[in-house]
XYZ file of C-alpha atoms in Angstrom:
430
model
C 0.000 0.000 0.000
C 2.754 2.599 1.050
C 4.139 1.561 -2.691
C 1.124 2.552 -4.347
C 0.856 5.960 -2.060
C 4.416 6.832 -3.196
C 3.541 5.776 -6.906
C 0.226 8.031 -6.980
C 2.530 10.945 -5.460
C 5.118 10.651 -8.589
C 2.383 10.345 -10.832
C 1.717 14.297 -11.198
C -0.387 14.030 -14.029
C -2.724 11.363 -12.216
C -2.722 8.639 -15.188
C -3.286 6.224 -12.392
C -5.556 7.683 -9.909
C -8.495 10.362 -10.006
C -7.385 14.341 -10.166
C -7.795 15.545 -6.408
C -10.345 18.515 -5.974
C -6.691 20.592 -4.552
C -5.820 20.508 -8.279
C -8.501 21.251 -9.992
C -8.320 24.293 -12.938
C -10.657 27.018 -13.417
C -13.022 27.740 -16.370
C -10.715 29.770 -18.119
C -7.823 27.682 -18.060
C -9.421 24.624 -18.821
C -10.969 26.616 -21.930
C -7.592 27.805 -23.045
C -6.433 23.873 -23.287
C -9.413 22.474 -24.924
C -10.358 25.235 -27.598
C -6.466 24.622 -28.451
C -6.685 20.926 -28.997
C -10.099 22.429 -31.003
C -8.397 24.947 -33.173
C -6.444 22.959 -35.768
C -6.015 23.201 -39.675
C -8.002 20.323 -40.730
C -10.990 21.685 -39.506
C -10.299 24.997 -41.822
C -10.135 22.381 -44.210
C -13.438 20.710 -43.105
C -14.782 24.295 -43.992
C -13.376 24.158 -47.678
C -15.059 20.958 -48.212
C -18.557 22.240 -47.419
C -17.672 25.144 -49.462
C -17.428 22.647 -52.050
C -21.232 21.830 -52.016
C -23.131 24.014 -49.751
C -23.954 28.017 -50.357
C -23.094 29.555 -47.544
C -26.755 29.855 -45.389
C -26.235 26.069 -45.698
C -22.459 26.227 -44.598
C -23.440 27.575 -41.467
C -26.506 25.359 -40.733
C -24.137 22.621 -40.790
C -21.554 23.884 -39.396
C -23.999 24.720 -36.222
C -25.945 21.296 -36.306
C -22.819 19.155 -36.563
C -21.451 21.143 -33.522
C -24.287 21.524 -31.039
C -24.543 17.122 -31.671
C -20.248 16.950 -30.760
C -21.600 19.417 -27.589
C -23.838 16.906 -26.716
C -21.367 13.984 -26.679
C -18.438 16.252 -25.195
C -20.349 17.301 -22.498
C -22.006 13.958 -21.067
C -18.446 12.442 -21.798
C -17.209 15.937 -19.392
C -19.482 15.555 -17.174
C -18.108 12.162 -16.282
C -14.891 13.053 -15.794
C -15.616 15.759 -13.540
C -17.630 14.141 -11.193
C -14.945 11.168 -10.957
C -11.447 13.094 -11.951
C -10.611 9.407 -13.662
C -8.763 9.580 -17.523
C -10.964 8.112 -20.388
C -8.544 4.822 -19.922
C -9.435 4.279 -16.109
C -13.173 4.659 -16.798
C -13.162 1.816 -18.955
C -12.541 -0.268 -16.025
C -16.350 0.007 -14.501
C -17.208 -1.303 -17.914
C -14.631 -3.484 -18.787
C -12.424 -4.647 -15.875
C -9.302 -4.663 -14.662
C -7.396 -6.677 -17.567
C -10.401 -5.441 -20.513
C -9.659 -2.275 -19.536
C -5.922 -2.534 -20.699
C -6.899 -3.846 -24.035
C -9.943 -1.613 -24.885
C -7.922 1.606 -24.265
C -5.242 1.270 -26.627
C -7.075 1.634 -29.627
C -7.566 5.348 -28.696
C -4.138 5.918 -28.260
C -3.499 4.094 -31.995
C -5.622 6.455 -33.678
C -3.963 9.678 -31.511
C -0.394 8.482 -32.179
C -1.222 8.158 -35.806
C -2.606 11.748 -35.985
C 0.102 12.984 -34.178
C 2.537 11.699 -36.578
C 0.349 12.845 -39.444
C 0.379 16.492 -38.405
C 4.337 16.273 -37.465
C 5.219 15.188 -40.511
C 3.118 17.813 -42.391
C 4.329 20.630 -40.524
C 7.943 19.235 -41.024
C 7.552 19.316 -44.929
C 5.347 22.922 -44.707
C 8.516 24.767 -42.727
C 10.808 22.517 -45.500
C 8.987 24.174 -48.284
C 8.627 27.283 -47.251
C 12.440 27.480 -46.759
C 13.344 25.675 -49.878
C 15.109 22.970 -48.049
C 15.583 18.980 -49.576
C 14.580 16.019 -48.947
C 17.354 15.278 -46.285
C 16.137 18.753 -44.795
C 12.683 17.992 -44.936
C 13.319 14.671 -43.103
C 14.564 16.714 -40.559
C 11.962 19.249 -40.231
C 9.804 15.957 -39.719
C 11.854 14.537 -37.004
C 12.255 17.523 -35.287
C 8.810 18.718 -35.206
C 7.675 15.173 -33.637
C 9.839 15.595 -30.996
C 9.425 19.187 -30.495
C 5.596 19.390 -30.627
C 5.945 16.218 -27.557
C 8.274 18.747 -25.125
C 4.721 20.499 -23.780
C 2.915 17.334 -23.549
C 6.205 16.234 -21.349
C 5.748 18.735 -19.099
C 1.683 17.791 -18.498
C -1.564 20.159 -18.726
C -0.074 23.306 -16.810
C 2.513 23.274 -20.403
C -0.271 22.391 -22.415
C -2.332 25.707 -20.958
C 0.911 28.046 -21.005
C 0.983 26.977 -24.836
C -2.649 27.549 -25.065
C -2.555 30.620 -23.401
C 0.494 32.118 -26.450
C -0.605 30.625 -29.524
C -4.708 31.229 -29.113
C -4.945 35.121 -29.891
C -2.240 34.432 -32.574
C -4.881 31.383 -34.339
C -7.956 33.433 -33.597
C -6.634 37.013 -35.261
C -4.686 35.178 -37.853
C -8.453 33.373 -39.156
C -10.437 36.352 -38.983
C -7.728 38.320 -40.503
C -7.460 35.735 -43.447
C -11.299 35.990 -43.723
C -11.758 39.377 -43.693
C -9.066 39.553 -46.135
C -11.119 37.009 -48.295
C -14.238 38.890 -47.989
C -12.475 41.811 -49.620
C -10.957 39.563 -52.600
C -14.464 38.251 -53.281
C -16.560 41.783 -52.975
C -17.791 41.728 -49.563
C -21.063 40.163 -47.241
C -23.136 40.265 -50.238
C -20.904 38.467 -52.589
C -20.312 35.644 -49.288
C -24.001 35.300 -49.059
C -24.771 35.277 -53.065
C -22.385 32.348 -53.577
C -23.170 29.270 -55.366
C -21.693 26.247 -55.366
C -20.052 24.411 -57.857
C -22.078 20.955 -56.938
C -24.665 20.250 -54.667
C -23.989 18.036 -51.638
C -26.983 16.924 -49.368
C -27.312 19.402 -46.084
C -27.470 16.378 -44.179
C -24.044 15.340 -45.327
C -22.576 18.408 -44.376
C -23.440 18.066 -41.087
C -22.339 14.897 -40.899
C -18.857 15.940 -41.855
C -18.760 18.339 -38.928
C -18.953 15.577 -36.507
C -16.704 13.428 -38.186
C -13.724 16.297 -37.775
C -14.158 15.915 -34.166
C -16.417 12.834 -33.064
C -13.249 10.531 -31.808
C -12.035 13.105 -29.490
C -15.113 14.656 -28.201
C -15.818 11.239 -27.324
C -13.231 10.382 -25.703
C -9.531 12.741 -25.032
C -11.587 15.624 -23.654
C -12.001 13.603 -20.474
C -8.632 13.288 -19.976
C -8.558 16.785 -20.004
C -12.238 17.922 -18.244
C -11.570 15.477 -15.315
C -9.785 19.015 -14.125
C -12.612 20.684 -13.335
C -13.430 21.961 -10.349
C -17.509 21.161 -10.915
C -19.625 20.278 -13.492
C -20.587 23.477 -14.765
C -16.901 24.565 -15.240
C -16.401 21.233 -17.265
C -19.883 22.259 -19.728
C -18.937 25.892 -19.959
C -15.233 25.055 -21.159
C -16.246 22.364 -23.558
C -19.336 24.068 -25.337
C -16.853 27.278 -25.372
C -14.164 25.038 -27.329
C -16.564 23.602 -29.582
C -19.359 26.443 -30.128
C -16.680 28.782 -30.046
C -13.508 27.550 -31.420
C -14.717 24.812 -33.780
C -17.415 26.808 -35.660
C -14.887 29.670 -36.136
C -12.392 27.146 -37.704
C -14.514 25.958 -39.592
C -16.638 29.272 -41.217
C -13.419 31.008 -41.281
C -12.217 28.338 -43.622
C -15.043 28.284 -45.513
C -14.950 31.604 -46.587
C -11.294 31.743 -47.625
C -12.019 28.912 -49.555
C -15.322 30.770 -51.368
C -13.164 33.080 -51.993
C -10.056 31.640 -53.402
C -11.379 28.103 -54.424
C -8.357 26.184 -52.118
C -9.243 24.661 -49.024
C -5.742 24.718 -47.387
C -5.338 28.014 -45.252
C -1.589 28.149 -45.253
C -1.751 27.739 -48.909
C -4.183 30.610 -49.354
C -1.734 32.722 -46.814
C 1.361 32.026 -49.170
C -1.371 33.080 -51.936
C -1.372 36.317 -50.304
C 2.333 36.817 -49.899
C 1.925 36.111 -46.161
C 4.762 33.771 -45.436
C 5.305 34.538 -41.675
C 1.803 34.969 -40.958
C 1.665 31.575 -42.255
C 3.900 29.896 -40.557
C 2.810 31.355 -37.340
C -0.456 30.083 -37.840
C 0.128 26.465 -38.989
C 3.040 26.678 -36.182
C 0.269 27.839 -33.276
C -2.377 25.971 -34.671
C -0.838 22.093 -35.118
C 0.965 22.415 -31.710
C -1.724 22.914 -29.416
C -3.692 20.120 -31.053
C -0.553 18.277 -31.338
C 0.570 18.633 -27.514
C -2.957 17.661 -26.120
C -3.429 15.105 -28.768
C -0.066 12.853 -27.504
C -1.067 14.018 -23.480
C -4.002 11.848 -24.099
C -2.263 9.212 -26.172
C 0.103 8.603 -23.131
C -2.143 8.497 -20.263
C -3.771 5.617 -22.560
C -1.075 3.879 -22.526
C 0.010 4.209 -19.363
C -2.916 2.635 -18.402
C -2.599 -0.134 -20.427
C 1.232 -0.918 -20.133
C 1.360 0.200 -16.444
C 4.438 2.193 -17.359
C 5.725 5.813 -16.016
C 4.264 8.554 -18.324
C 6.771 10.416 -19.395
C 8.816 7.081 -20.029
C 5.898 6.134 -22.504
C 6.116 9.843 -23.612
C 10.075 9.396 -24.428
C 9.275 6.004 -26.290
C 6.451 7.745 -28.546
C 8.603 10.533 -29.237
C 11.463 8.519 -30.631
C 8.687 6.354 -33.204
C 6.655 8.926 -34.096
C 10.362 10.853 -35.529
C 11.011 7.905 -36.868
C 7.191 7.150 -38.569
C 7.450 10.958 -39.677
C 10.765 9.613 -42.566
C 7.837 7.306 -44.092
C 6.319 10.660 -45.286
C 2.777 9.838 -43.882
C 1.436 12.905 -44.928
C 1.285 11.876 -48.928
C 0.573 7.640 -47.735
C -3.018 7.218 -48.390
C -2.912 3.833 -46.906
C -2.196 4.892 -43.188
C -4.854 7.510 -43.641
C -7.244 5.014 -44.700
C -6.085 2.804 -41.647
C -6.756 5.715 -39.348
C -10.475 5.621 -40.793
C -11.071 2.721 -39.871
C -9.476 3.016 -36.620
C -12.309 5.725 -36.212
C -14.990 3.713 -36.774
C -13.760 0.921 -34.488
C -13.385 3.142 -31.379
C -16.816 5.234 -31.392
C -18.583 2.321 -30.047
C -16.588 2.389 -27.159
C -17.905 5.665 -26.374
C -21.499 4.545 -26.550
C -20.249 2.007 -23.712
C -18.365 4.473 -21.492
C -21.819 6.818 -21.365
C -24.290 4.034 -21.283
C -22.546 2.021 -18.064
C -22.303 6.079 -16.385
C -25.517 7.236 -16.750
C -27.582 3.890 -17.781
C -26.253 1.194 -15.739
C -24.613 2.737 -12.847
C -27.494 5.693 -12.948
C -24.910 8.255 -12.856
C -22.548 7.658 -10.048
C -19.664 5.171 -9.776
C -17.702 3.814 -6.834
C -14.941 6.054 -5.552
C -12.139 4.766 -7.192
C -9.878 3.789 -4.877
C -12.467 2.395 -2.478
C -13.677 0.116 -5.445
C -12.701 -3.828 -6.746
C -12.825 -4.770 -10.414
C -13.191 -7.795 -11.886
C -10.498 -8.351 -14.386
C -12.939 -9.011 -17.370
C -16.533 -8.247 -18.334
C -17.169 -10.214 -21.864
C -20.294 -7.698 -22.315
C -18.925 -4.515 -23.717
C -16.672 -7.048 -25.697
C -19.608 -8.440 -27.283
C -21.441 -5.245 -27.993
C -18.073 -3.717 -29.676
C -17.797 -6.639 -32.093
C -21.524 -6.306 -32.610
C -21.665 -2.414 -33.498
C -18.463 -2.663 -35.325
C -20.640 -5.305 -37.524
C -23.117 -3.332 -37.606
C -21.426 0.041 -38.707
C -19.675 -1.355 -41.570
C -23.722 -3.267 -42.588
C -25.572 -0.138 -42.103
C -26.127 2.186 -45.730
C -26.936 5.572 -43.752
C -25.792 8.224 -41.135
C -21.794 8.472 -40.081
C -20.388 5.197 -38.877
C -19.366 7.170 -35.685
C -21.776 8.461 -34.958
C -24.041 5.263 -35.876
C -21.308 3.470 -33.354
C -21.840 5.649 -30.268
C -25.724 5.121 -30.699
C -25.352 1.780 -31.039
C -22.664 0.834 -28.310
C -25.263 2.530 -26.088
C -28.277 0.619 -26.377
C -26.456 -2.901 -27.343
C -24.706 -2.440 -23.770
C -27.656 -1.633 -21.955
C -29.549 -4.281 -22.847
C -26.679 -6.992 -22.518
C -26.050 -5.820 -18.611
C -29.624 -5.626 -17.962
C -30.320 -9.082 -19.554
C -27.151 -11.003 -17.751
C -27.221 -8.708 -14.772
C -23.546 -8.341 -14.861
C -21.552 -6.916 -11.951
C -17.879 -5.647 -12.506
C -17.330 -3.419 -9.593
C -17.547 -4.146 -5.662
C -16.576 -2.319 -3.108
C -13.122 -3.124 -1.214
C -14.491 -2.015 2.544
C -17.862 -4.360 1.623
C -15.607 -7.317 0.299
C -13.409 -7.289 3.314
């Protein structure tokens, strides 16, 4: 026991044990982190692509349907965390055990790491470009930029919230100042709201593309970050700021650059403009925050499921993602198709997390370190393999989405019907 006490203390970052109330973060800081991991060039891009098929009325109908559902999920999924302080990895054990615990939280971490190498290498090969460097020089923009970007996530969330806290008003100016500036190439308000689209794409499908730029880690790395919170309405505020503020401004503001230049990459419309160092500020500001929070998560996952120091497991991803960054990931479509379906494997274990919370355990768990697992609940198990079935059979909707909904009910049902229990308590059992 004195061990485990001395372990806990180490652990600073609380991958192993629930976030005491004594270090808890207010509203705004916990804001500043989240709206960071939020603001990132992809969904600028997501904003292009809806530009592609949608006038603009319908641009922002989307854009405000897909976000208010990711609220939705975010905040139940925040809400949790709060209330127990736990990572996303250690509140798979009330659903999944002990040992099934280990095992169902590394798949988040494999899509994270995979991201995180994605966005390392592309930033590596944007600052090579920009500088005219070759392709030994670009590998070591790569390199460099995996390891840099993991320094903050080293150092834990007080890093991630000082980084937050710099490169913020530099990503919010820099997107209204690019849209602003696009408004005046295309002729103004008028001219944004007068737009037609090349094609037509189904409203329904736009909105749908919102959630899929941010369904994985609504439903599941902002816990890792809410479980900060010092109560439940600083965890809601925080998140629906992120996500009605910083997502839907990512997302118009790339939308209208793109109406107005017909490109969907921001930096590239920048170096359109002649803007080379506002460029690189804002790709530099807007891939690290997302980048820093993105491996945070990833190695409190895996901490979890190797049982292994985090900033040991943080050294170890550093050195392979540097190395994954030389196989140019960036221009493989093969990894990014893995990564797909890596997202439509780990929804469903959303839909388990919130239905055993606020279904099964009718909204309160155990104290953690007053409660007993059983090593393995075959339930969630079956209802994963089911959904995952299911996703890929279904013709309609977003698989992750269709995954969450499904994990939720499939799990219900399956612990109501075999009346499963995977969590005692230790002062009962003794």
């Amino acid at each position: 026991m004195e061990q485990k006490n001395q372990s806990q203390q180490a652990d600073t970052e609380y991958s192993r044990c629930a976030v005491p109330l004594s270090e808890r973060k207010s509203y705004f800081s916990l804001t500043i982190i989240w709206t960071g991991f939020v603001f990132v060039i992809t969904s600028m891009m997501a904003g292009g692509g809806l530009a592609a098929g949608l006038d603009f009325k319908g641009i922002l109908i989307a854009t405000l349907g897909g976000n208010i559902f990711l609220s939705i999920i975010a905040v139940l999924i925040s809400i949790i965390a709060c209330k127990t302080g736990l990572t996303f990895a250690l509140l798979t054990r009330y659903s999944f055990g002990t040992s099934g615990s280990k095992a169902a939280s590394i798949f988040v971490p494999v899509v994270n790491f995979g991201w995180y190498t994605i966005q390392a290498a592309t930033y590596g090969h944007f600052v090579a470009q920009v500088f005219h460097f070759g392709w030994v020089g670009e590998g070591i923009c790569m390199a460099a930029s995996a390891i840099v970007m993991g320094i903050f996530a080293m150092f834990g969330i007080q890093a991630i919230a000082i980084l937050g806290y710099i490169a913020i008003p530099a990503i919010v100016f820099l997107s209204i100042a690019t849209a602003i500036r696009s408004l005046g190439v295309m002729g103004g308000v008028e001219a944004l709201f007068s737009y037609v689209p090349s094609a037509n794409i189904p409203l329904f499908s736009g909105i749908t593309a919102v959630i899929g730029t941010w369904v994985l880690s609504t439903a599941t790395c902002i816990a890792d970050i809410m479980r900060y919170a010092k109560d439940t309405k600083t965890a809601i505020s925080a998140t629906l700021t992120g996500l009605l503020g910083g997502n839907i401004l990512m997302i118009v503001c790339g939308a209208i650059a793109a109406i107005a230049m017909q490109n969907s990459d921001l930096t590239v419309i920048l170096l359109g403009f002649g803007l080379v160092i506002p460029s690189l500020i804002l790709m530099t500001t807007n891939i690290f925050t997302t980048n820093a929070a993105n491996l945070y998560s990833t190695s409190l996952n895996l901490s979890n499921a190797f049982k292994m120091e985090r900033k040991k497991m943080l050294g170890i991803l550093l050195a392979l993602s540097a190395f994954a960054t030389l196989t140019r990931p960036y221009e493989v479509g093969f990894l990014f198709s893995f990564l797909n379906i890596l997202g439509t494997i780990v929804p469903p274990l959303s839909g388990i997390i919130l239905a055993d919370y606020f279904l099964v355990h009718k909204g309160r768990y155990e104290e953690f370190d007053k409660a007993s697992f059983r090593k393995w609940n075959p339930v969630p198990w079956i209802t994963w393999a089911v959904c995952i079935a299911a996703v890929y059979i279904i013709p309609f909707g977003l698989p992750s989405l269709n995954g969450i909904i499904l994990g939720a009910i499939i799990y219900t049902v399956m612990m109501a019907v075999t009346n499963k229990q995977v969590v005692g308590n230790l002062a009962e059992e003794a």
